[in-house]
XYZ file of C-alpha atoms in Angstrom:
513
model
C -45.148 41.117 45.566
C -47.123 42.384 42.811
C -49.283 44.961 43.316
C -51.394 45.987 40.381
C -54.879 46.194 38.867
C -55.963 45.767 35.301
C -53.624 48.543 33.823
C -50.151 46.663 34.364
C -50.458 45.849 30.787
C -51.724 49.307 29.509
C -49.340 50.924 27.002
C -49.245 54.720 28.164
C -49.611 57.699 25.922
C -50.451 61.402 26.201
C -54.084 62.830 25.941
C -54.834 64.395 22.709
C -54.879 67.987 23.749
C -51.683 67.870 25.012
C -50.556 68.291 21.773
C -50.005 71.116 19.962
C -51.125 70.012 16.735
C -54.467 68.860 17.756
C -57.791 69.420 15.709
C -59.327 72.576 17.769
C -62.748 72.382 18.273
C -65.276 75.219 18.370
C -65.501 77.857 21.077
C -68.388 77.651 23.280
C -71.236 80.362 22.511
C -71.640 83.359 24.403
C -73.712 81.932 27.115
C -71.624 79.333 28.197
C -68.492 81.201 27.294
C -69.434 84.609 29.471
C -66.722 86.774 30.970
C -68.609 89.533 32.392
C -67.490 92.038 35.414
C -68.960 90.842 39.068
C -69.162 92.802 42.396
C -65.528 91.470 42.906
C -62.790 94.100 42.017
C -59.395 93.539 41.356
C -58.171 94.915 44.177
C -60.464 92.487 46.568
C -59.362 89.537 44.838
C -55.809 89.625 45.373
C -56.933 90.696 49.084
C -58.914 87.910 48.782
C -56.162 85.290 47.170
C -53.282 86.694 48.630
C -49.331 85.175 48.265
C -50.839 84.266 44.319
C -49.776 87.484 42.398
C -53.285 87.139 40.833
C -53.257 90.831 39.078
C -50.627 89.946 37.232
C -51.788 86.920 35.655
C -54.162 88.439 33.121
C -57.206 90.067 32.659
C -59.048 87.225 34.527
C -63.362 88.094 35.229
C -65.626 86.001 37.413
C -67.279 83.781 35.711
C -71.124 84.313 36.129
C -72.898 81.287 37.338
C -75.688 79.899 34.353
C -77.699 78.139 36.215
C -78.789 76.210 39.584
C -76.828 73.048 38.123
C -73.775 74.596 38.079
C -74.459 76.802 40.775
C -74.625 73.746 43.393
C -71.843 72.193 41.066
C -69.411 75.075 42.194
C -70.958 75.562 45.926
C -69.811 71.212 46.093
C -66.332 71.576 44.190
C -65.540 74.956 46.871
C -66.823 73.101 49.961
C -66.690 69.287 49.766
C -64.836 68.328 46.460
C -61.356 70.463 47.473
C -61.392 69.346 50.984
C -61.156 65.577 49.930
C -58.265 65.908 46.606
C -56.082 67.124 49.153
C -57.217 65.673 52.500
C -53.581 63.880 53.348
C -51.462 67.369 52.577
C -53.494 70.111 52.895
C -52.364 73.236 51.112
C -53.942 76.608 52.023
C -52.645 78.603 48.927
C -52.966 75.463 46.682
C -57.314 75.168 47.226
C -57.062 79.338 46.810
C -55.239 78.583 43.513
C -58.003 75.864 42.902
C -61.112 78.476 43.718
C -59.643 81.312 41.764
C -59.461 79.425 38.573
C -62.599 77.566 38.732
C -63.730 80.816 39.257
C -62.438 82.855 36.148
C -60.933 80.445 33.594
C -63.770 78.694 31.663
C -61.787 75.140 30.718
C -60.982 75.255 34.627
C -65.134 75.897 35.747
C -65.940 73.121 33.133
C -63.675 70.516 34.380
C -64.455 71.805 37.918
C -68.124 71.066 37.732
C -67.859 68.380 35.899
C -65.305 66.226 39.041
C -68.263 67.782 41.341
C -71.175 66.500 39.865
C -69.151 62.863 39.567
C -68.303 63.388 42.912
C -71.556 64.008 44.546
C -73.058 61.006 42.610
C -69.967 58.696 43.827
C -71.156 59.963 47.736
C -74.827 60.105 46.653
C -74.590 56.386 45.793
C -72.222 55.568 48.548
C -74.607 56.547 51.243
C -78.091 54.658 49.853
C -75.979 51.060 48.753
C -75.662 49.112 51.448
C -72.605 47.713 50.004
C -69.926 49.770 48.594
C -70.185 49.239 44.632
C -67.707 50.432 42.095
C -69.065 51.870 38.700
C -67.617 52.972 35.615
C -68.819 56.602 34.128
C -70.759 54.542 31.293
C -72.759 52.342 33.560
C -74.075 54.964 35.646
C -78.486 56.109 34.829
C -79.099 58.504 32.172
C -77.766 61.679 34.105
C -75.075 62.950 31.529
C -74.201 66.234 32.870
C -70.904 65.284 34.272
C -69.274 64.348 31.493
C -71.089 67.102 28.937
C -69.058 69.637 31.329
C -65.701 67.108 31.221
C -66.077 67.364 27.164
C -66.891 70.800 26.997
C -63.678 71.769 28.986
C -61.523 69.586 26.579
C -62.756 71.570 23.797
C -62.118 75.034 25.287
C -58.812 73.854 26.178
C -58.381 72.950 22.264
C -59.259 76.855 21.459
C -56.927 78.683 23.865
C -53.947 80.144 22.452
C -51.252 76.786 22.924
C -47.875 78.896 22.760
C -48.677 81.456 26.385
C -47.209 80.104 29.158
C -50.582 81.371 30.981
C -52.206 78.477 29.006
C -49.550 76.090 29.936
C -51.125 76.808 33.816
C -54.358 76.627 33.075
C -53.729 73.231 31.026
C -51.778 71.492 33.545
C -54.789 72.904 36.299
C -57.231 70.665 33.860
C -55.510 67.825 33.549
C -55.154 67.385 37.513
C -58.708 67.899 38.037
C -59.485 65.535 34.474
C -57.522 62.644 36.739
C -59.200 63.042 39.226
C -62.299 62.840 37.404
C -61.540 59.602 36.244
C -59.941 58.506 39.116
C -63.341 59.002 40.680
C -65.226 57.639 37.733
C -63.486 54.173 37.968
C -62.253 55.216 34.012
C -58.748 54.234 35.709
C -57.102 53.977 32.203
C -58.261 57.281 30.994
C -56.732 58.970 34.595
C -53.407 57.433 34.032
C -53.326 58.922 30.408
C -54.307 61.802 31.763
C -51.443 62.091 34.608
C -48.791 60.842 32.072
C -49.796 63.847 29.843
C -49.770 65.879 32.678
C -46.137 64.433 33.734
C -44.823 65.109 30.221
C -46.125 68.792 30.067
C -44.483 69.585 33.164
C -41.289 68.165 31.939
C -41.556 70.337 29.281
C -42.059 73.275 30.750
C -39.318 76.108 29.990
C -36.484 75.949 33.364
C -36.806 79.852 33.359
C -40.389 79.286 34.225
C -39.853 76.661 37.413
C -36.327 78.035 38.751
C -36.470 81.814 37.936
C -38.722 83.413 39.832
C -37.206 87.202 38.823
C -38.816 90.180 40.639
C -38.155 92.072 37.580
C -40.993 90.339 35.966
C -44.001 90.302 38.152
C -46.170 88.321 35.204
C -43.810 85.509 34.979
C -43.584 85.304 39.122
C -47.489 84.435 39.234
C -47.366 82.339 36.663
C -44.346 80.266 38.190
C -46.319 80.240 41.110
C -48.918 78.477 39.597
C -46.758 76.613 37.431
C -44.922 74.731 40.566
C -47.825 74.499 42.600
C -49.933 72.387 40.232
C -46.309 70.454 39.141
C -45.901 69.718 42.387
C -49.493 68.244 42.544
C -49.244 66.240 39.159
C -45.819 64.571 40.119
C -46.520 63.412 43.099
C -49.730 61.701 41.527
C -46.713 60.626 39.329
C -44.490 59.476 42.193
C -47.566 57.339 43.847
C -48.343 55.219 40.900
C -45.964 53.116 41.646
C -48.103 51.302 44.136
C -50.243 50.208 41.566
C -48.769 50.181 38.367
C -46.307 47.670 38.227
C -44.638 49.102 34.748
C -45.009 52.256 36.117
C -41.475 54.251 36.124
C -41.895 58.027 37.706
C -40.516 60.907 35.259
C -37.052 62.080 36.751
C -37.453 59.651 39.573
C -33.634 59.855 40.111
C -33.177 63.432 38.604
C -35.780 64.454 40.733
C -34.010 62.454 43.589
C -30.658 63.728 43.281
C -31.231 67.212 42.915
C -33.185 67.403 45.964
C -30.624 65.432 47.840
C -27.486 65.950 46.015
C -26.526 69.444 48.315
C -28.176 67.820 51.148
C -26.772 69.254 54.612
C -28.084 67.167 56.725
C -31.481 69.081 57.490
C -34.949 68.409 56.671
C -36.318 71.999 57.161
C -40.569 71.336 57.180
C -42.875 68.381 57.210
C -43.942 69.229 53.283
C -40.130 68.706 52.055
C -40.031 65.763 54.367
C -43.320 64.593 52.365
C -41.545 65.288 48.857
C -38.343 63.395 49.955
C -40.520 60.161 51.354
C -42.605 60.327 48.305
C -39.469 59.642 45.930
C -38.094 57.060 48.498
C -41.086 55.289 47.750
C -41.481 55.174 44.045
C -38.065 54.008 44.104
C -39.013 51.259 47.215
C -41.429 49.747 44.478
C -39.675 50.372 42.057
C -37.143 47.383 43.629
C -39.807 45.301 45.082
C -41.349 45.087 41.645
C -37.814 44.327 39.616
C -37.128 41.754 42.120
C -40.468 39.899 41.419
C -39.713 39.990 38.128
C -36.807 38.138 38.463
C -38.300 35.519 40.709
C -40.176 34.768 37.344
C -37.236 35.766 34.839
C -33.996 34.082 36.444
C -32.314 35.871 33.175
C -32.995 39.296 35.028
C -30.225 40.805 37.420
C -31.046 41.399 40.423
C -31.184 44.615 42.417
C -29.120 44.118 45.815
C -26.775 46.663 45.844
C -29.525 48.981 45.047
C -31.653 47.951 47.822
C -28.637 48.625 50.364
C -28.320 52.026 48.950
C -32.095 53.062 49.094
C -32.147 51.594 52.453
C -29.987 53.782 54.344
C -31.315 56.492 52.542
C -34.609 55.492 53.950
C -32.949 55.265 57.239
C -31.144 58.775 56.968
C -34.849 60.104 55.981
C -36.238 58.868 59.232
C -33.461 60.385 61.414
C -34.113 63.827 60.320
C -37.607 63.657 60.149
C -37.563 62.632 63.567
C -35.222 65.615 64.356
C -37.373 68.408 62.725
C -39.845 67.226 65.523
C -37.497 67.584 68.641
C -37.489 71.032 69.265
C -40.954 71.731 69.484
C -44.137 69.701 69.957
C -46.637 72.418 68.229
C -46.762 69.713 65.387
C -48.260 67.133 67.825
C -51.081 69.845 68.982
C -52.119 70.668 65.094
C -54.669 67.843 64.154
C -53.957 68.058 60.430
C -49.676 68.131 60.632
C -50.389 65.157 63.376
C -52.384 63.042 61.181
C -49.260 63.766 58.194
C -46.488 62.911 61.048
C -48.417 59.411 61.469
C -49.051 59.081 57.621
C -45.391 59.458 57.221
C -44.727 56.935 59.823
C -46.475 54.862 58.322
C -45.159 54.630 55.124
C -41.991 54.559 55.976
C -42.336 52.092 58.236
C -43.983 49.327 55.207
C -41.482 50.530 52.957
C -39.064 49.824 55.080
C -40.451 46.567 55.902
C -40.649 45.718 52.476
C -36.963 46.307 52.006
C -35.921 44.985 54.725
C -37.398 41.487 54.379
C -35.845 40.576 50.961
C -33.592 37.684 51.619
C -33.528 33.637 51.208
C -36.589 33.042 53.470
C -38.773 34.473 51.269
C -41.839 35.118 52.419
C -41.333 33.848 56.147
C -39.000 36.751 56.576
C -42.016 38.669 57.117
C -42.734 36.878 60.609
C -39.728 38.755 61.805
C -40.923 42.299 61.658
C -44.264 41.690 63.482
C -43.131 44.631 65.953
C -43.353 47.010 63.150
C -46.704 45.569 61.420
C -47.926 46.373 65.071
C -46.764 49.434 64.929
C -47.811 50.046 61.325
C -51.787 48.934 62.345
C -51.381 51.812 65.236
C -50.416 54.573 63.208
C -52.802 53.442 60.399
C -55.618 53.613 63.167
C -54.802 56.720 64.072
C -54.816 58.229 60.687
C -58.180 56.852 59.672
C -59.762 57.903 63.146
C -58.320 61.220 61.932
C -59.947 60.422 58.207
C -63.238 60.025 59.649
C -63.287 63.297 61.587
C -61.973 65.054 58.595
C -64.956 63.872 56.248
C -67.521 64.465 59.032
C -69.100 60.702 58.475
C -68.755 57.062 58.168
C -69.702 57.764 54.324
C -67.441 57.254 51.367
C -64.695 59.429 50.697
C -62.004 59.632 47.568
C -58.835 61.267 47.658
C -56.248 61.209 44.406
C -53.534 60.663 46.968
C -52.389 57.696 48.135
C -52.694 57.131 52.390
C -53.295 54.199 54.032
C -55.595 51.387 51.819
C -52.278 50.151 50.003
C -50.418 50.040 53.171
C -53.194 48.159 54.873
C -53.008 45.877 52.062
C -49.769 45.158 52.231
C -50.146 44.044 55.997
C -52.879 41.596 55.580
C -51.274 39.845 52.916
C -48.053 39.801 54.432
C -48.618 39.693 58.079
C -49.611 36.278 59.370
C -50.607 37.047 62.320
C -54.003 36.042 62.912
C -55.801 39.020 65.374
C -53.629 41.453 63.687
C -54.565 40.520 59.999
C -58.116 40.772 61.400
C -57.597 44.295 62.959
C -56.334 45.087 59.176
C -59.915 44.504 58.131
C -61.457 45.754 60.393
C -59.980 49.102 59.862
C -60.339 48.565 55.610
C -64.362 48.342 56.474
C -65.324 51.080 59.351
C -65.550 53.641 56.174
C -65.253 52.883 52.275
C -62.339 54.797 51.352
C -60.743 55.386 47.654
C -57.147 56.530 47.264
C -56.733 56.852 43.227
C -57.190 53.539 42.316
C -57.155 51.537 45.644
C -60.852 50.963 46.982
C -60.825 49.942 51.024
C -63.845 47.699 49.943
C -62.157 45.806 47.109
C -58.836 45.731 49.009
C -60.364 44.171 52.567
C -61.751 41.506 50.139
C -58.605 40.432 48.953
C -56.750 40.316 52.388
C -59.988 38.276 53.364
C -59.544 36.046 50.494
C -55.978 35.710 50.992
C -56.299 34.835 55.215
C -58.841 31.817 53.547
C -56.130 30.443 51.168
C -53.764 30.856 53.905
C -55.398 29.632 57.108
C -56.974 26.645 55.128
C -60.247 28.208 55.392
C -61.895 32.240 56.778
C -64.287 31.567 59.416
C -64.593 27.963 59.391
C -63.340 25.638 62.153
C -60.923 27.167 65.008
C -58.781 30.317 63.829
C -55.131 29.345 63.876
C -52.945 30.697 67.017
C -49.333 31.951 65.374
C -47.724 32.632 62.347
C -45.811 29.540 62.390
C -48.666 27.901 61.913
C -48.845 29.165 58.180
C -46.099 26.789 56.554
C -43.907 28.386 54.098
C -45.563 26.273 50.769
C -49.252 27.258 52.069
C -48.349 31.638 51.237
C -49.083 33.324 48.680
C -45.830 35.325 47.524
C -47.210 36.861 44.251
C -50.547 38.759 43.205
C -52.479 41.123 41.457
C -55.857 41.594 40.958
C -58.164 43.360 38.305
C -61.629 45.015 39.298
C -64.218 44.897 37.183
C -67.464 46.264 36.728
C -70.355 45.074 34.503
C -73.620 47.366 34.145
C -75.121 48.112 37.900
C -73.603 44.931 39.263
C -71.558 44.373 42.552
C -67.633 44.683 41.479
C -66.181 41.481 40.871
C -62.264 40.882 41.737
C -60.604 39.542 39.493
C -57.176 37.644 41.476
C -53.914 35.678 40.103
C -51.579 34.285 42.899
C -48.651 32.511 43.544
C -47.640 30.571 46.194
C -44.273 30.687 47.712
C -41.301 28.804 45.956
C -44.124 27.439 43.102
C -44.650 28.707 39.036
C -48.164 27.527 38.865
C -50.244 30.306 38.641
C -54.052 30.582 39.872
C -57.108 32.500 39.460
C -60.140 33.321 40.929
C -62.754 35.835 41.156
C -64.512 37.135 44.040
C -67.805 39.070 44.279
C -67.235 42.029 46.566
């Protein structure tokens, strides 16, 4: 199975001011570039961002605010726009981090404002269409405040001093929040060049910085705070490309991997570690699933067996611990937000397992034999976006950078044949547009729809087909991909090329969403 938009193709390089020897472009004058004292003291703001060793980052000012634009800009990014980037694993420290630098680092409050204001037009728009549309940046009416403030914070980043590891921070801060941006934007080609800038920066980051943390040196112990907090944003961005990027291979995937598990003892101490472990299972789950449909196309290509076994019972080993770190108490259960990650978790173990599990000589009717665990997947997926839509307060759209439930939904419509529960995957894809990076609920329920038409021999018309068997093995689709694309203020258009099972021919279609 393919899964991929219009980027599988897309050669990726860094950003340009990720590079040293970029041109630098003029500071901003003083009234856009003003670092003057506020009521806050240094004293109250590490009381106020506590566990951050602020006062010893630098001589950092609040940032006075220059006008009611930016003013509601700021009040959106604090309130609405931080909630959302991190609604799947919320991180106290991680939106104080967020706040403090918007706050007092100019590049930061320009790139800040600017993934507000896109923000509040994405929800703005959201909540007057009737239909949930998809629009690139350049498309949208003549409002071009968002990305003045997305320029102007490229060009202070250009003027800060490249060699301080303070301005590392603050860089690898921007380029989170610039993915987002894009992300949000629908400039999906611009986000990934912005994460894969983001992924080499970290990679070059001095090891003194990430994995010596001296108390001797106070300075260097908030900035390695920083430094692994944002890191630890950027490569899991990194790790969850992989569902959509089919060319997409995670930096350190198996460095990463095996120095996390290498020393393993058997333990899985918290449900964040357990997050960072499944996250790396994953990229390497698609990883597979992606190599092996390659060689269903390329019989010259090996294939990747003995690999699968291996990640398998590691996937296995993952869920027995997880499920241990659970026993002894059931406070987790009682905590709404560590409930909802539990049944995220769940879930994507479950599909990924799934997904390995199924690879064999029945092709795609392998699939009919896990419908106990698609059940189970459509449960847990409820749950968390029952949970989603108490989190965002409404039945209006939401984005998140991180990836949750739409691919996993995806996966189960296409690849369950069941008929009511390929149904209850729309269902849930509908009752609130929902973007994760990339992955639109909208555009993704129109594909599964499309897909249950080619399948069932026609959506909707005539009587609706009892069982699974009833789908013959040359009538599913085994590969496909599909492109979005947007044209001026029209309705997305879905661009899809399938397979069918055992066949070369390829087809395409598009769909109107």
């Amino acid at each position: 199975m393919t899964l991929a938009f219009n980027l599988q193709a897309t050669k990726i390089e860094s950003s340009q001011y990720y590079h040293k020897d970029a041109d630098r472009a003029e500071i901003c004058d003083s009234r856009h570039h003003c670092t003057t004292t506020s009521a806050y003291q240094p004293k109250q703001l590490h009381e106020k961002y506590h566990g951050l060793s602020l006062q010893n980052l630098g001589s950092f000012m609040i940032l006075p605010v220059t006008g009611p634009v930016q003013a509601e800009a700021m009040c959106f990014f604090e309130c609405i726009s931080i909630k959302h980037l991190n609604e799947y694993h919320p991180c106290e420290s991680w939106r104080k981090t967020l706040i403090f630098f918007s706050q007092t680092v100019p590049s930061v409050r320009y790139a800040a404002i600017a993934l507000a204001l896109v923000h509040r037009n994405y929800l703005d728009r959201g909540s007057s269409d009737c239909a949930h549309q998809g629009q690139s940046l350049k498309d949208w009416p003549p409002d071009k405040a968002p990305l003045l403030h997305y320029n102007r914070a490229i060009q202070l980043l250009l003027s800060q001093d490249s060699n301080s590891t303070q301005s590392t921070a603050v860089t690898l801060l921007a380029c989170y929040l610039f993915t987002c941006f894009d992300h949000l934007a629908g400039n999906y080609v611009q986000a990934v060049k912005h994460l894969r800038g983001g992924v080499e920066l970290s990679r070059n980051i001095d090891k003194s910085i990430l994995y010596n943390n001296s108390a001797n040196d106070a300075k260097l112990s908030g900035v390695h705070t920083i430094i692994c907090q944002v890191t630890r944003q950027i490569r899991r961005l990194d790790m969850q490309a992989a569902t959509f990027l089919v060319d997409w291979a995670p930096a350190d995937m198996e460095e990463t991997f095996m120095s996390q598990l290498s020393p393993f003892d058997g333990t899985i101490w918290s449900l964040d570690q357990a997050a960072d472990y499944l996250q790396v299972l994953l990229a390497r789950v698609m990883r597979l699933r992606n190599t092996e449909q390659m060689a269903l196309i390329d019989k010259t290509l090996p294939s990747h067996s003995s690999l699968k076994d291996v990640v398998l019972r590691q996937l296995e080993m993952w869920s027995g611990l997880f499920e241990n770190i659970l026993q002894p108490s059931s406070s987790y259960e009682r905590d709404s937000e560590t409930y909802r990650l539990i049944s995220l978790l769940r879930l994507q173990y479950t599909i990924a397992w799934i997904l390995l599990s199924s690879h064999g000589p029945g092709r795609e009717m392998n699939y009919d034999n896990f419908l106990p665990q698609f059940q189970q997947c459509i449960a847990l997926a409820s749950d968390v976006a029952a949970a989603h839509e108490r989190y965002s307060g409404s039945s209006t759209p939401t984005f998140t950078p991180e990836i949750g439930i739409v691919p996993v939904l995806y996966i189960i419509g296409v690849k369950c044949r069941h008929p009511i529960f390929r149904r209850e995957v729309l269902s849930i894809l509908r009752q609130q547009p929902i973007r994760e990076a990339v992955w639109d609920s909208i555009s993704a329920a129109r594909v599964v729809e499309r897909v249950i038409e080619i399948e069932e021999g026609g959506f909707g018309e005539g009587p609706m087909i009892h069982s699974m068997e009833q789908v013959a093995m040359s009538q599913r689709i085994e590969n496909l991909s599909w492109e979005q694309v947007v044209s001026g203020r029209s309705v997305t258009r879905l661009d899809i090329t399938y397979v069918f099972c055992a066949r070369e021919e390829a087809h395409v279609e598009s769909l109107m969403v």
